[in-house]
XYZ file of C-alpha atoms in Angstrom:
271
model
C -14.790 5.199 19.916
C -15.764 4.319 16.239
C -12.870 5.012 13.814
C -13.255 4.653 9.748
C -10.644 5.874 7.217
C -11.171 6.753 3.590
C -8.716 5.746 0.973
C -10.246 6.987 -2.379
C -9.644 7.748 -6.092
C -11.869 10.598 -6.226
C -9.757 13.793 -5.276
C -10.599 16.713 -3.281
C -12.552 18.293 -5.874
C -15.775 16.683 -6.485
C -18.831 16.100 -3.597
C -17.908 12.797 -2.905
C -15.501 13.001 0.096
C -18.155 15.241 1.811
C -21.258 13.023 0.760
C -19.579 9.768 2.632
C -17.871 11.914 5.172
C -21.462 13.454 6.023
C -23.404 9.905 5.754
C -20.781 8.727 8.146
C -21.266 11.452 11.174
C -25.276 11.687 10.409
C -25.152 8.093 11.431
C -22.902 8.775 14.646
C -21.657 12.229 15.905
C -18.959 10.513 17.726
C -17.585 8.576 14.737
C -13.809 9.874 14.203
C -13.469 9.974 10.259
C -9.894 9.458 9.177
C -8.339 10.432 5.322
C -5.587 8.545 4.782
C -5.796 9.595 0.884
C -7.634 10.583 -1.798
C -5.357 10.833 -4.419
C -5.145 7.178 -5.431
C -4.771 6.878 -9.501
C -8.111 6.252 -10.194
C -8.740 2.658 -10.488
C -5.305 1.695 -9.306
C -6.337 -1.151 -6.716
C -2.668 -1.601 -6.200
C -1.722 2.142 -5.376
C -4.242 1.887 -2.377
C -3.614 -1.651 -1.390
C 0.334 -0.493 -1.122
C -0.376 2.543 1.321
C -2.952 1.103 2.989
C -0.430 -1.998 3.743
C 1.943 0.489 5.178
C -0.008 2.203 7.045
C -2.569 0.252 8.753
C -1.228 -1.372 11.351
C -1.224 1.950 13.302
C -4.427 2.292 13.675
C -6.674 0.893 16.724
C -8.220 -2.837 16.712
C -11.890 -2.574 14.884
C -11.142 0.134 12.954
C -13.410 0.088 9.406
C -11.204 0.884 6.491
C -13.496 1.856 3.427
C -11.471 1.252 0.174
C -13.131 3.734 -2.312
C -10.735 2.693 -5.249
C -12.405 0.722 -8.503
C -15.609 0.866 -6.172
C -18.787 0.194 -8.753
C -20.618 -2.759 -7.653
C -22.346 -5.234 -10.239
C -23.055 -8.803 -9.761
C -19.937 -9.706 -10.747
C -17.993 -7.434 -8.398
C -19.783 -7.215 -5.200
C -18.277 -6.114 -1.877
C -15.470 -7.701 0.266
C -14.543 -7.531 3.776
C -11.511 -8.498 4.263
C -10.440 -8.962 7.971
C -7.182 -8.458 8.903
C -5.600 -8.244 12.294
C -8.869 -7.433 14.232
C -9.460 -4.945 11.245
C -11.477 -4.765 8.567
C -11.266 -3.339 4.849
C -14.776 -2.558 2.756
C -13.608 -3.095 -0.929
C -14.793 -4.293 -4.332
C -13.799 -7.257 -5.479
C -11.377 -5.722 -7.374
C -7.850 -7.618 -6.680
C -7.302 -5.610 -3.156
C -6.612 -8.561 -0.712
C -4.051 -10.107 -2.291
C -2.268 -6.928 -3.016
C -2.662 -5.516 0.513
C -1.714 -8.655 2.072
C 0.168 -11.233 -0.627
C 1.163 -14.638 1.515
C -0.637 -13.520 5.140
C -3.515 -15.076 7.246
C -6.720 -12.912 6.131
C -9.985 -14.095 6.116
C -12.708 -12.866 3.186
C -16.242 -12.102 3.010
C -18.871 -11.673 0.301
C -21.503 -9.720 0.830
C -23.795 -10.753 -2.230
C -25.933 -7.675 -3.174
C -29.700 -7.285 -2.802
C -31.794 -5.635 -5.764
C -31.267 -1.858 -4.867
C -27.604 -2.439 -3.410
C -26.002 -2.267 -7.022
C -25.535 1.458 -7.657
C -22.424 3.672 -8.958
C -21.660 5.343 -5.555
C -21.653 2.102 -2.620
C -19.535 4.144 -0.745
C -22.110 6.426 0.202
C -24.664 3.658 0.883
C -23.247 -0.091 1.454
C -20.342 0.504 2.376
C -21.258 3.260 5.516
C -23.526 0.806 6.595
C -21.951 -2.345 6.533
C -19.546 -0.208 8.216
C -21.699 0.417 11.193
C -22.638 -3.174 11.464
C -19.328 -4.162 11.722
C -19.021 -0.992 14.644
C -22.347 -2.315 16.184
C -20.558 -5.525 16.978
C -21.531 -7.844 14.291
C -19.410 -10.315 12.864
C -18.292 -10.154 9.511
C -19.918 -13.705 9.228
C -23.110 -12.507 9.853
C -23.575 -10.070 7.198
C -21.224 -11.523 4.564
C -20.524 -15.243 3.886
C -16.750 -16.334 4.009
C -14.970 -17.144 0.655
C -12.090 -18.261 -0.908
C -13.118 -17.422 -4.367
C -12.390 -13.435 -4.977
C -10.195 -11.985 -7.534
C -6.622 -12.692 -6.471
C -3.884 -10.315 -7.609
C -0.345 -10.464 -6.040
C 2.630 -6.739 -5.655
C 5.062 -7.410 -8.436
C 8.132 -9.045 -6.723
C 11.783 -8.679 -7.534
C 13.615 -11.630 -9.223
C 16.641 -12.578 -7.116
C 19.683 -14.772 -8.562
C 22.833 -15.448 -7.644
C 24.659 -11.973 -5.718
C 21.674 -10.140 -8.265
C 18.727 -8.499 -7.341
C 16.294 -6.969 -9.966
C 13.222 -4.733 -8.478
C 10.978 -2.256 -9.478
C 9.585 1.360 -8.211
C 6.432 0.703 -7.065
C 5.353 3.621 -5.714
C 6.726 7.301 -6.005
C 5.316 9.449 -2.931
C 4.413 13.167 -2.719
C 8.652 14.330 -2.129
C 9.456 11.905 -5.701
C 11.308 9.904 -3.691
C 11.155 6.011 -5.739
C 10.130 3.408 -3.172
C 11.150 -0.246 -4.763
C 10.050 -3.611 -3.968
C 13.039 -4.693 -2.568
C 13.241 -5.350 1.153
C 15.762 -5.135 3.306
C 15.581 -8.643 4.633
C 16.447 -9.686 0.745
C 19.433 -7.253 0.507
C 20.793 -9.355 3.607
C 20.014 -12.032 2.898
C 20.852 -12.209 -0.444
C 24.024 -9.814 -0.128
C 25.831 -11.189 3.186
C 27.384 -7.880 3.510
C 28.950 -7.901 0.719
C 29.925 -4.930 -1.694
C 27.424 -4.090 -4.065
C 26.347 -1.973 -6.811
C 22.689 -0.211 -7.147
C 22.019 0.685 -10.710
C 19.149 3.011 -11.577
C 17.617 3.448 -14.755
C 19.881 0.450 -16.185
C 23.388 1.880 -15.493
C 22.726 5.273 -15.756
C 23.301 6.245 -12.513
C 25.051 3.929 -9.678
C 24.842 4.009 -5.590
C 27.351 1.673 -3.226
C 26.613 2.652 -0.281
C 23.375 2.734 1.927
C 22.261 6.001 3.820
C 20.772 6.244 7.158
C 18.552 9.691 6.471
C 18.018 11.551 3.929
C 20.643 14.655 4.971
C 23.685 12.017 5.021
C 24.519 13.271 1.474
C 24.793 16.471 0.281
C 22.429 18.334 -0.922
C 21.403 16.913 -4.386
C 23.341 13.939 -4.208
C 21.475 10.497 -4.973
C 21.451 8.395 -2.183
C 19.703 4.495 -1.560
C 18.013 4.046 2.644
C 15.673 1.799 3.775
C 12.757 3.269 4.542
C 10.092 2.530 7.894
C 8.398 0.007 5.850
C 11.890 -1.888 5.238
C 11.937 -0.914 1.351
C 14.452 0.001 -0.240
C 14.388 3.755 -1.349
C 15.589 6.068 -4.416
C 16.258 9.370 -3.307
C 17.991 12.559 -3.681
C 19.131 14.689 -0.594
C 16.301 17.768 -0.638
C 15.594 17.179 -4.745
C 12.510 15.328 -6.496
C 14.331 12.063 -7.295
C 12.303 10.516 -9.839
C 11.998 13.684 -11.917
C 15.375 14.421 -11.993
C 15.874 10.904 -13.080
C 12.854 9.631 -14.929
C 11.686 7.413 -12.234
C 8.427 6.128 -12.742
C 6.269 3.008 -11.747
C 7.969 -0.273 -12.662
C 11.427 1.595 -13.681
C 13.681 -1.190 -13.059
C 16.557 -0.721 -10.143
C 18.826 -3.546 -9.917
C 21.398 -4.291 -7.496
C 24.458 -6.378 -7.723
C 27.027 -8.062 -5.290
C 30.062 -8.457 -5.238
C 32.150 -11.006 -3.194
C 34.241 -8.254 -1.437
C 32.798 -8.041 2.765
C 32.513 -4.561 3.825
C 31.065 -3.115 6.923
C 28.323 -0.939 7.791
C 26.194 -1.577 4.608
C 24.861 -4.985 6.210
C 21.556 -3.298 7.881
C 19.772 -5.638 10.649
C 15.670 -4.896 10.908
C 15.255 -1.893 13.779
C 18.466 -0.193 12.707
């Protein structure tokens, strides 16, 4: 069975969810349509490339993600397949592969546009159908030719010294809790289970210890977990974190080690 998801910029208000939705099924009944979101900042390759990133991996081999985000096509910025895992992702070539997959084995496609194939809304047209080719069996090397030379953005990454690590929020999700850059293979690695100090919004507010759920504090209490993508997380226990505490995109949280061992703040991957 066919599956293609939709992660879009354009809301739930306008026609353009149902146009693509409807050019999908008129093409195939049996076509299962999934909306993973279409609240993406509009333009903001990098919100989309983030939960796509996290998210993809649980879906089925050949699934078809279209990437409706900074869409337009000119000559300039024609469509990309990027294949991934036995997946593929139907973008512009707007920055997404690098910041869906910075440092991993992908291959790229171009699909150089014919004369009608340029038009404001290739979602509804180019994108369903290269879509189906790719269901039909095709190869992305049969429809696009492979290419190393597409815009190539990387995620911000945290700067790590010495017992110091300084990341960012990169993405605040729908309960305001702050998800940061930092991983938890760099807080071992770079903390050896050592004491530490997590500093939000400068030293406005500190955490020393790292939670397990979000109910291990009391209610309204600020708390630091790891979340299932292995990021490090900004939270409050049942309260809107980054509202309460001015948390926005690239706020800067910054953690610092000390050379005092304690136990059970070392967390090992699966945990």
């Amino acid at each position: 069975m066919a599956v293609i998801t939709l992660t879009t910029d354009w809301r739930n208000s306008d026609y353009y969810v149902g146009a693509v939705k409807g050019k999908i099924l008129s093409r195939n009944m049996n076509t299962v349509v999934v909306d993973i979101s279409h609240q993406i900042a509009p333009f903001n390759t990098m919100q989309a490339a983030f939960i796509l990133r996290n998210c993809y991996y649980e879906f089925p081999k050949g699934t078809i993600h279209i990437v409706g985000v900074n869409s337009a096509l000119t000559a300039k910025r024609s469509l990309l397949i990027v294949e991934k895992d036995e997946q593929y992702f139907l973008c512009s070539d707007s920055g997404f592969p690098g910041l869906a997959f910075p440092n991993q084995d992908i291959k790229v496609f171009r699909h150089e546009l014919g004369k009608n194939e340029g038009n404001t809304f290739a979602s509804l047209e180019l994108f369903v159908d290269l879509a189906y080719k790719l269901i039909s069996g095709m190869k992305p090397g049969e429809i696009a030719n492979e290419t190393s030379d597409f815009l190539f953005q990387v995620p911000i990454r945290p700067t790590i010294d010495t017992k110091l690590i300084n990341g960012s929020v990169v993405y605040i999700d729908s309960f305001s809790n702050a998800i940061t850059n930092i991983s938890r293979d760099s807080f071992n690695r770079i903390g050896e289970g050592n004491a530490f100090e997590i500093f939000v919004q400068s030293n406005h507010y500190t955490i020393n210890k790292i939670s397990t759920s979000y109910n291990e504090v009391a209610t309204g209490e600020l708390l630091a977990l790891f979340n299932s993508s292995d990021l490090l997380e900004i939270a409050i226990s049942n309260g809107p974190a980054s509202e309460l505490l001015n948390l926005s995109i690239n706020s800067t949280i910054r953690i610092k080690f000390s050379d005092k061992k304690v136990q059970n703040n070392l967390l090992l991957s699966g945990e």
